[in-house]
mmCIF file of C-alpha atoms in Angstrom:
data_model
loop_
_atom_site.group_PDB
_atom_site.id
_atom_site.type_symbol
_atom_site.label_atom_id
_atom_site.label_comp_id
_atom_site.label_asym_id
_atom_site.label_seq_id
_atom_site.Cartn_x
_atom_site.Cartn_y
_atom_site.Cartn_z
ATOM 1 C CA MET L 58 -19.034 58.683 -10.184
ATOM 2 C CA LEU L 59 -21.812 56.864 -8.164
ATOM 3 C CA GLU L 60 -24.956 58.916 -8.317
ATOM 4 C CA ALA L 61 -27.478 59.490 -5.410
ATOM 5 C CA SER L 62 -30.504 57.025 -5.629
ATOM 6 C CA THR L 63 -33.507 56.898 -3.393
ATOM 7 C CA SER L 64 -32.990 53.444 -2.389
ATOM 8 C CA TYR L 65 -31.173 54.865 0.685
ATOM 9 C CA GLN L 66 -33.824 57.032 1.671
ATOM 10 C CA ARG L 67 -36.252 54.034 1.458
ATOM 11 C CA ALA L 68 -34.138 51.201 3.152
ATOM 12 C CA TYR L 69 -31.758 53.205 5.562
ATOM 13 C CA SER L 70 -33.422 56.187 6.971
ATOM 14 C CA ARG L 71 -36.757 57.958 7.432
ATOM 15 C CA VAL L 72 -37.774 61.208 6.296
ATOM 16 C CA SER L 73 -38.966 63.847 8.480
ATOM 17 C CA SER L 74 -41.655 66.255 7.719
ATOM 18 C CA SER L 75 -39.271 68.986 6.260
ATOM 19 C CA GLY L 76 -38.244 66.225 3.809
ATOM 20 C CA MET L 77 -34.564 66.068 5.276
ATOM 21 C CA ILE L 78 -33.008 62.411 6.034
ATOM 22 C CA VAL L 79 -32.912 61.459 9.496
ATOM 23 C CA PRO L 80 -31.121 58.333 10.329
ATOM 24 C CA THR L 81 -33.180 55.471 12.220
ATOM 25 C CA LEU L 82 -32.824 54.481 15.637
ATOM 26 C CA PHE L 83 -29.924 51.867 16.930
ATOM 27 C CA GLY L 84 -31.093 48.349 15.553
ATOM 28 C CA ASP L 85 -33.707 49.425 13.191
ATOM 29 C CA CYS L 86 -31.157 49.381 10.374
ATOM 30 C CA SER L 87 -29.042 46.225 11.583
ATOM 31 C CA ALA L 88 -30.546 43.907 9.182
ATOM 32 C CA VAL L 89 -28.148 42.588 6.787
ATOM 33 C CA HIS L 90 -28.598 43.654 3.309
ATOM 34 C CA ASP L 91 -27.290 40.687 1.122
ATOM 35 C CA VAL L 92 -25.486 42.186 -2.008
ATOM 36 C CA TRP L 93 -25.252 40.217 -5.382
ATOM 37 C CA ALA L 94 -24.058 41.581 -8.927
ATOM 38 C CA GLU L 95 -27.196 42.832 -9.755
ATOM 39 C CA THR L 96 -27.550 45.437 -7.048
ATOM 40 C CA ALA L 97 -23.892 45.985 -6.049
ATOM 41 C CA GLN L 98 -23.811 49.461 -7.830
ATOM 42 C CA ASP L 99 -27.097 50.602 -6.069
ATOM 43 C CA ALA L 100 -25.449 49.461 -2.602
ATOM 44 C CA PHE L 101 -22.675 51.456 -3.135
ATOM 45 C CA VAL L 102 -24.532 54.587 -4.276
ATOM 46 C CA ASP L 103 -26.685 54.128 -1.023
ATOM 47 C CA ILE L 104 -23.460 54.014 0.664
ATOM 48 C CA THR L 105 -22.038 57.181 -0.935
ATOM 49 C CA ALA L 106 -25.196 58.809 -0.509
ATOM 50 C CA LEU L 107 -25.062 58.114 3.332
ATOM 51 C CA LEU L 108 -21.786 59.466 3.878
ATOM 52 C CA HIS L 109 -22.263 62.724 1.727
ATOM 53 C CA ARG L 110 -25.507 63.565 3.977
ATOM 54 C CA ASP L 111 -23.825 65.512 6.060
ATOM 55 C CA SER L 112 -19.861 66.879 5.945
ATOM 56 C CA GLU L 113 -19.656 67.467 9.619
ATOM 57 C CA VAL L 114 -20.708 63.906 10.938
ATOM 58 C CA ASP L 115 -18.138 61.359 11.718
ATOM 59 C CA TYR L 116 -19.047 57.626 10.870
ATOM 60 C CA MET L 117 -17.948 54.550 11.790
ATOM 61 C CA ILE L 118 -17.736 51.525 9.599
ATOM 62 C CA GLY L 119 -17.386 48.040 10.670
ATOM 63 C CA ILE L 120 -15.454 45.765 8.217
ATOM 64 C CA ASP L 121 -15.113 42.067 7.785
ATOM 65 C CA LEU L 122 -13.829 39.800 4.629
ATOM 66 C CA GLU L 123 -14.404 36.290 4.031
ATOM 67 C CA PHE L 124 -11.660 34.961 1.852
ATOM 68 C CA ALA L 125 -10.179 31.825 0.160
ATOM 69 C CA ILE L 126 -6.393 31.514 0.787
ATOM 70 C CA PRO L 127 -4.159 30.420 -1.820
ATOM 71 C CA ASP L 128 -3.354 26.646 -2.394
ATOM 72 C CA GLY L 129 -0.542 25.668 -0.417
ATOM 73 C CA VAL L 130 -0.609 28.205 2.217
ATOM 74 C CA VAL L 131 -0.502 26.857 5.893
ATOM 75 C CA SER L 132 -0.713 28.969 9.016
ATOM 76 C CA LEU L 133 1.859 29.265 11.459
ATOM 77 C CA GLY L 134 -0.551 28.037 14.261
ATOM 78 C CA ARG L 135 0.861 30.359 16.577
ATOM 79 C CA GLU L 136 1.652 34.196 17.013
ATOM 80 C CA PRO L 137 4.207 35.142 14.774
ATOM 81 C CA PRO L 138 7.350 35.898 16.734
ATOM 82 C CA SER L 139 8.138 39.295 15.206
ATOM 83 C CA ALA L 140 6.163 42.170 12.990
ATOM 84 C CA ASN L 141 8.209 41.155 9.911
ATOM 85 C CA VAL L 142 7.087 37.792 10.281
ATOM 86 C CA HIS L 143 3.585 38.694 10.734
ATOM 87 C CA TYR L 144 3.555 40.686 7.490
ATOM 88 C CA GLU L 145 5.380 38.036 5.698
ATOM 89 C CA GLU L 146 2.368 35.600 6.531
ATOM 90 C CA LEU L 147 -0.034 38.075 5.908
ATOM 91 C CA CYS L 148 1.428 38.395 2.177
ATOM 92 C CA LYS L 149 0.956 34.743 1.564
ATOM 93 C CA THR L 150 -2.509 35.073 2.648
ATOM 94 C CA VAL L 151 -3.354 37.865 0.641
ATOM 95 C CA ASN L 152 -1.191 37.377 -2.703
ATOM 96 C CA GLY L 153 -3.025 35.307 -4.905
ATOM 97 C CA GLY L 154 -5.989 34.890 -2.527
ATOM 98 C CA ASN L 155 -9.791 35.406 -3.618
ATOM 99 C CA LEU L 156 -12.502 37.785 -1.429
ATOM 100 C CA VAL L 157 -15.732 36.032 -1.440
ATOM 101 C CA GLN L 158 -17.550 38.271 1.001
ATOM 102 C CA VAL L 159 -17.065 41.810 1.927
ATOM 103 C CA GLY L 160 -19.109 43.517 4.808
ATOM 104 C CA PHE L 161 -19.574 46.868 5.971
ATOM 105 C CA ALA L 162 -21.666 47.607 9.115
ATOM 106 C CA ALA L 163 -22.141 51.763 9.207
ATOM 107 C CA ALA L 164 -23.101 53.696 12.282
ATOM 108 C CA ASP L 165 -22.747 57.394 13.454
ATOM 109 C CA ALA L 166 -20.424 58.608 16.391
ATOM 110 C CA ASN L 167 -23.443 57.720 18.826
ATOM 111 C CA PHE L 168 -23.548 54.260 17.590
ATOM 112 C CA ASN L 169 -26.917 54.376 15.820
ATOM 113 C CA VAL L 170 -26.507 51.516 13.143
ATOM 114 C CA LEU L 171 -27.279 53.068 9.704
ATOM 115 C CA GLY L 172 -26.956 50.125 7.524
ATOM 116 C CA VAL L 173 -25.292 46.904 6.797
ATOM 117 C CA TRP L 174 -23.951 45.504 3.426
ATOM 118 C CA GLN L 175 -22.910 42.362 2.286
ATOM 119 C CA PHE L 176 -21.334 42.250 -0.673
ATOM 120 C CA ASN L 177 -20.835 38.559 -2.392
ATOM 121 C CA LEU L 178 -18.052 38.290 -4.771
ATOM 122 C CA GLN L 179 -17.471 35.886 -7.650
ATOM 123 C CA PHE L 180 -15.775 32.989 -6.534
ATOM 124 C CA GLN L 181 -15.748 29.537 -7.900
ATOM 125 C CA SER L 182 -14.587 26.380 -5.965
ATOM 126 C CA ALA L 183 -12.615 24.877 -8.753
ATOM 127 C CA TRP L 184 -10.318 27.704 -8.365
ATOM 128 C CA ARG L 185 -8.885 26.032 -5.702
ATOM 129 C CA ALA L 186 -7.328 22.462 -5.029
ATOM 130 C CA PRO L 187 -10.220 19.818 -4.250
ATOM 131 C CA TRP L 188 -9.124 19.695 -0.817
ATOM 132 C CA HIS L 189 -8.495 23.007 -0.128
ATOM 133 C CA ALA L 190 -9.753 23.450 3.442
ATOM 134 C CA GLY L 191 -10.575 27.003 3.210
ATOM 135 C CA VAL L 192 -13.426 26.042 0.659
ATOM 136 C CA ALA L 193 -14.584 23.398 2.962
ATOM 137 C CA PHE L 194 -14.827 26.024 5.824
ATOM 138 C CA LEU L 195 -16.749 28.589 3.666
ATOM 139 C CA ARG L 196 -19.070 25.812 2.170
ATOM 140 C CA ASP L 197 -19.651 23.348 5.069
ATOM 141 C CA GLU L 198 -19.388 25.726 8.576
ATOM 142 C CA ALA L 199 -20.217 29.043 7.179
ATOM 143 C CA LYS L 200 -22.825 27.859 5.007
ATOM 144 C CA LEU L 201 -22.050 30.125 2.541
ATOM 145 C CA ASN L 202 -23.947 29.380 -1.073
ATOM 146 C CA LEU L 203 -20.956 28.701 -3.530
ATOM 147 C CA GLU L 204 -22.745 27.849 -6.638
ATOM 148 C CA GLU L 205 -24.129 31.007 -6.332
ATOM 149 C CA HIS L 206 -21.080 33.091 -5.644
ATOM 150 C CA ALA L 207 -20.116 31.472 -9.311
ATOM 151 C CA SER L 208 -22.992 32.525 -10.876
ATOM 152 C CA HIS L 209 -24.250 35.715 -9.598
ATOM 153 C CA GLY L 210 -21.164 37.086 -7.488
ATOM 154 C CA ILE L 211 -19.817 40.664 -8.079
ATOM 155 C CA PRO L 212 -16.533 40.437 -10.227
ATOM 156 C CA ALA L 213 -13.500 41.306 -7.782
ATOM 157 C CA ALA L 214 -12.500 44.130 -10.321
ATOM 158 C CA GLN L 215 -15.767 45.778 -10.539
ATOM 159 C CA PHE L 216 -16.419 45.482 -6.755
ATOM 160 C CA ILE L 217 -13.000 47.202 -6.162
ATOM 161 C CA ASP L 218 -13.620 50.219 -8.727
ATOM 162 C CA TRP L 219 -17.021 50.958 -7.073
ATOM 163 C CA LEU L 220 -15.289 50.976 -3.874
ATOM 164 C CA ALA L 221 -12.369 53.298 -4.960
ATOM 165 C CA SER L 222 -15.400 55.713 -6.337
ATOM 166 C CA SER L 223 -17.011 55.430 -3.129
ATOM 167 C CA ALA L 224 -16.845 58.015 -0.001
ATOM 168 C CA MET L 225 -15.459 55.298 1.915
ATOM 169 C CA ILE L 226 -11.299 55.444 0.698
ATOM 170 C CA ARG L 227 -9.310 58.212 2.311
ATOM 171 C CA ASN L 228 -11.814 59.797 4.157
ATOM 172 C CA PRO L 229 -10.573 60.765 7.630
ATOM 173 C CA LYS L 230 -14.524 61.461 8.811
ATOM 174 C CA ILE L 231 -14.254 57.310 8.766
ATOM 175 C CA THR L 232 -13.148 55.403 11.511
ATOM 176 C CA TRP L 233 -12.864 51.843 10.502
ATOM 177 C CA ILE L 234 -13.615 48.947 13.356
ATOM 178 C CA SER L 235 -12.114 45.288 12.592
ATOM 179 C CA PHE L 236 -11.524 42.376 14.483
ATOM 180 C CA MET L 237 -8.170 41.150 13.848
ATOM 181 C CA GLY L 238 -8.396 42.952 10.262
ATOM 182 C CA TYR L 239 -5.104 43.098 9.286
ATOM 183 C CA PRO L 240 -5.982 40.400 6.165
ATOM 184 C CA ASP L 241 -9.061 42.461 5.491
ATOM 185 C CA PHE L 242 -7.351 45.656 5.142
ATOM 186 C CA GLY L 243 -4.586 43.849 3.121
ATOM 187 C CA PHE L 244 -6.908 42.287 0.532
ATOM 188 C CA LEU L 245 -8.556 45.707 0.239
ATOM 189 C CA ILE L 246 -5.112 47.322 -0.172
ATOM 190 C CA ARG L 247 -3.602 45.072 -2.623
ATOM 191 C CA LEU L 248 -6.900 45.239 -5.031
ATOM 192 C CA LEU L 249 -7.220 49.321 -4.555
ATOM 193 C CA THR L 250 -3.707 49.769 -5.680
ATOM 194 C CA ARG L 251 -4.088 47.445 -8.517
ATOM 195 C CA GLN L 252 -1.165 45.214 -7.800
ATOM 196 C CA GLU L 253 -0.873 41.455 -8.039
ATOM 197 C CA ALA L 254 1.040 41.375 -4.937
ATOM 198 C CA LEU L 255 1.299 43.613 -1.588
ATOM 199 C CA PRO L 256 4.648 45.643 -1.204
ATOM 200 C CA VAL L 257 7.632 43.567 -0.295
ATOM 201 C CA ASP L 258 8.763 46.232 2.548
ATOM 202 C CA ARG L 259 6.148 46.225 5.711
ATOM 203 C CA VAL L 260 6.476 50.088 6.131
ATOM 204 C CA GLN L 261 5.224 50.530 2.644
ATOM 205 C CA PHE L 262 2.183 48.642 3.514
ATOM 206 C CA LEU L 263 1.507 50.675 6.430
ATOM 207 C CA ASN L 264 2.157 53.827 4.906
ATOM 208 C CA LEU L 265 -0.554 52.937 2.104
ATOM 209 C CA PHE L 266 -3.026 51.569 4.974
ATOM 210 C CA TRP L 267 -2.848 54.944 6.843
ATOM 211 C CA GLU L 268 -3.550 56.903 3.633
ATOM 212 C CA LEU L 269 -6.123 54.994 2.568
ATOM 213 C CA PHE L 270 -7.726 53.934 5.595
ATOM 214 C CA PRO L 271 -6.861 57.294 7.992
ATOM 215 C CA ARG L 272 -8.674 56.241 11.200
ATOM 216 C CA SER L 273 -8.960 52.750 12.676
ATOM 217 C CA PHE L 274 -9.620 50.584 15.744
ATOM 218 C CA ASP L 275 -9.142 46.766 16.016
ATOM 219 C CA VAL L 276 -11.372 45.221 18.831
ATOM 220 C CA ARG L 277 -8.747 42.460 19.094
ATOM 221 C CA VAL L 278 -6.236 45.028 20.433
ATOM 222 C CA PHE L 279 -8.165 45.816 23.180
ATOM 223 C CA THR L 280 -9.605 42.490 23.983
ATOM 224 C CA LYS L 281 -6.376 39.951 23.633
ATOM 225 C CA LEU L 282 -3.481 42.715 24.425
ATOM 226 C CA GLY L 283 -5.540 44.218 27.070
ATOM 227 C CA ARG L 284 -5.189 48.010 25.785
ATOM 228 C CA CYS L 285 -7.483 50.301 27.826
ATOM 229 C CA ARG L 286 -9.369 47.413 29.613
ATOM 230 C CA LYS L 287 -8.752 45.736 32.848
ATOM 231 C CA GLU L 288 -9.721 42.209 31.729
ATOM 232 C CA VAL L 289 -7.935 40.223 29.046
ATOM 233 C CA ILE L 290 -10.516 38.057 26.817
ATOM 234 C CA HIS L 291 -8.941 35.313 24.644
ATOM 235 C CA GLY L 292 -10.351 33.873 21.660
ATOM 236 C CA GLY L 293 -11.910 34.636 18.639
ATOM 237 C CA LEU L 294 -15.058 36.951 17.916
ATOM 238 C CA ALA L 295 -17.627 34.534 19.302
ATOM 239 C CA THR L 296 -15.933 34.489 22.423
ATOM 240 C CA VAL L 297 -15.585 37.936 22.571
ATOM 241 C CA CYS L 298 -18.944 38.463 21.923
ATOM 242 C CA LYS L 299 -20.215 35.965 24.512
ATOM 243 C CA THR L 300 -17.976 37.862 27.025
ATOM 244 C CA LEU L 301 -19.018 41.215 26.441
ATOM 245 C CA GLN L 302 -23.020 39.882 26.149
ATOM 246 C CA VAL L 303 -23.276 41.121 22.675
ATOM 247 C CA GLU L 304 -26.012 39.724 20.515
ATOM 248 C CA ARG L 305 -25.338 38.543 16.707
ATOM 249 C CA VAL L 306 -27.656 39.444 14.185
ATOM 250 C CA GLY L 307 -27.427 37.322 11.119
ATOM 251 C CA ASP L 308 -25.011 34.076 10.774
ATOM 252 C CA ALA L 309 -21.815 33.413 11.944
ATOM 253 C CA HIS L 310 -18.671 33.561 9.572
ATOM 254 C CA HIS L 311 -21.064 36.193 7.253
ATOM 255 C CA ALA L 312 -19.048 39.062 6.644
ATOM 256 C CA GLY L 313 -22.024 41.339 7.033
ATOM 257 C CA SER L 314 -22.829 39.912 10.561
ATOM 258 C CA ASP L 315 -19.117 39.726 11.651
ATOM 259 C CA ALA L 316 -18.628 43.793 10.359
ATOM 260 C CA LEU L 317 -21.750 44.411 12.499
ATOM 261 C CA LEU L 318 -20.480 42.343 15.519
ATOM 262 C CA ALA L 319 -17.188 44.215 15.585
ATOM 263 C CA VAL L 320 -19.023 47.765 15.772
ATOM 264 C CA ARG L 321 -21.197 46.466 18.800
ATOM 265 C CA CYS L 322 -18.325 45.302 20.586
ATOM 266 C CA PHE L 323 -16.518 48.324 20.607
ATOM 267 C CA HIS L 324 -19.717 50.231 21.387
ATOM 268 C CA LYS L 325 -19.939 47.450 24.417
ATOM 269 C CA MET L 326 -16.261 47.922 25.652
ATOM 270 C CA MET L 327 -16.999 52.094 25.657
ATOM 271 C CA THR L 328 -20.382 51.904 27.451
ATOM 272 C CA ASP L 329 -18.956 48.985 29.865
ATOM 273 C CA SER L 330 -16.332 51.123 31.441
ATOM 274 C CA SER L 331 -15.469 54.713 31.825
ATOM 275 C CA ASP L 332 -11.785 53.971 31.861
ATOM 276 C CA PHE L 333 -11.788 52.606 28.420
ATOM 277 C CA VAL L 334 -13.394 56.027 27.007
ATOM 278 C CA THR L 335 -10.459 57.846 28.938
ATOM 279 C CA GLN L 336 -8.027 55.701 27.888
ATOM 280 C CA ILE L 337 -8.514 54.993 24.424
ATOM 281 C CA PRO L 338 -6.111 56.409 21.965
ATOM 282 C CA SER L 339 -6.541 58.808 18.942
ATOM 283 C CA PRO L 340 -7.807 56.377 16.340
ATOM 284 C CA VAL L 341 -5.149 57.778 14.004
ATOM 285 C CA LYS L 342 -2.514 54.754 13.171
ATOM 286 C CA THR L 343 -3.372 52.789 15.937
ATOM 287 C CA HIS L 344 -5.031 49.529 13.942
ATOM 288 C CA ILE L 345 -2.072 47.948 12.697
ATOM 289 C CA THR L 346 0.505 49.676 14.783
ATOM 290 C CA ASP L 347 -0.535 48.074 17.541
ATOM 291 C CA LEU L 348 -0.265 44.792 16.098
ATOM 292 C CA TRP L 349 2.540 45.203 13.731
ATOM 293 C CA VAL L 350 5.228 47.609 15.494
ATOM 294 C CA PRO L 351 6.913 45.964 18.447
ATOM 295 C CA ASN L 352 6.835 48.110 21.721
#
């Protein structure tokens, strides 16, 4: 059980004259807090204290993961032709893969950012073949310090234990916001269920997803598939941000920064168009359903 700490009060809020913890204004808590093994438990304490502060409040949590896929796995290079093939590709990515970074960006229902955490997990480049393209990308493009990940990273088993005992899992008051987040949730589901591999059956996986993450939206559903929007935006997160004129905080391909961008892009779509707000469906079962269940 995670106990409350005072670091949440210091870093992610202000205290009113009555002593009540009050969230700071949008942007005040947008700095990405790097979390390593020595500070990981305190970070989860802070997140749990935030989510337990008011049982009547709904929260949004942006999520993004950086990971290393197994040796020998090659992407299709195109959209999978069916939901089942899409899921098969996900299993190839997740089964035997390793988490490297996990980003969470918490906001209230009015998009006031309450805190951004970037958890750096234990990973050694020696766990992959020397020519592994994913490791080269993390080192050379994302500019991750893989030596520090090896020496000070959070062990994945310890990270998932803290995540499981936090207030984030199976919480119907949280709406998860991702960008093409199916591998992100795939990794977390595999680890949360303490399995070496995802379920063979796609429907069984979807049921686990809905149980662990009851409410979610994926920005890509709205931008690329054109749901609730008149204009389709082709491309990745950087292209979507440029089109929507959303400013990045932090570095590209870093999990904390990308998690915050997902929340801000979602916010921008809501404020840019009244049609978006009126047409947006209930967040229950929209994320992976829209991506993987044929229409």
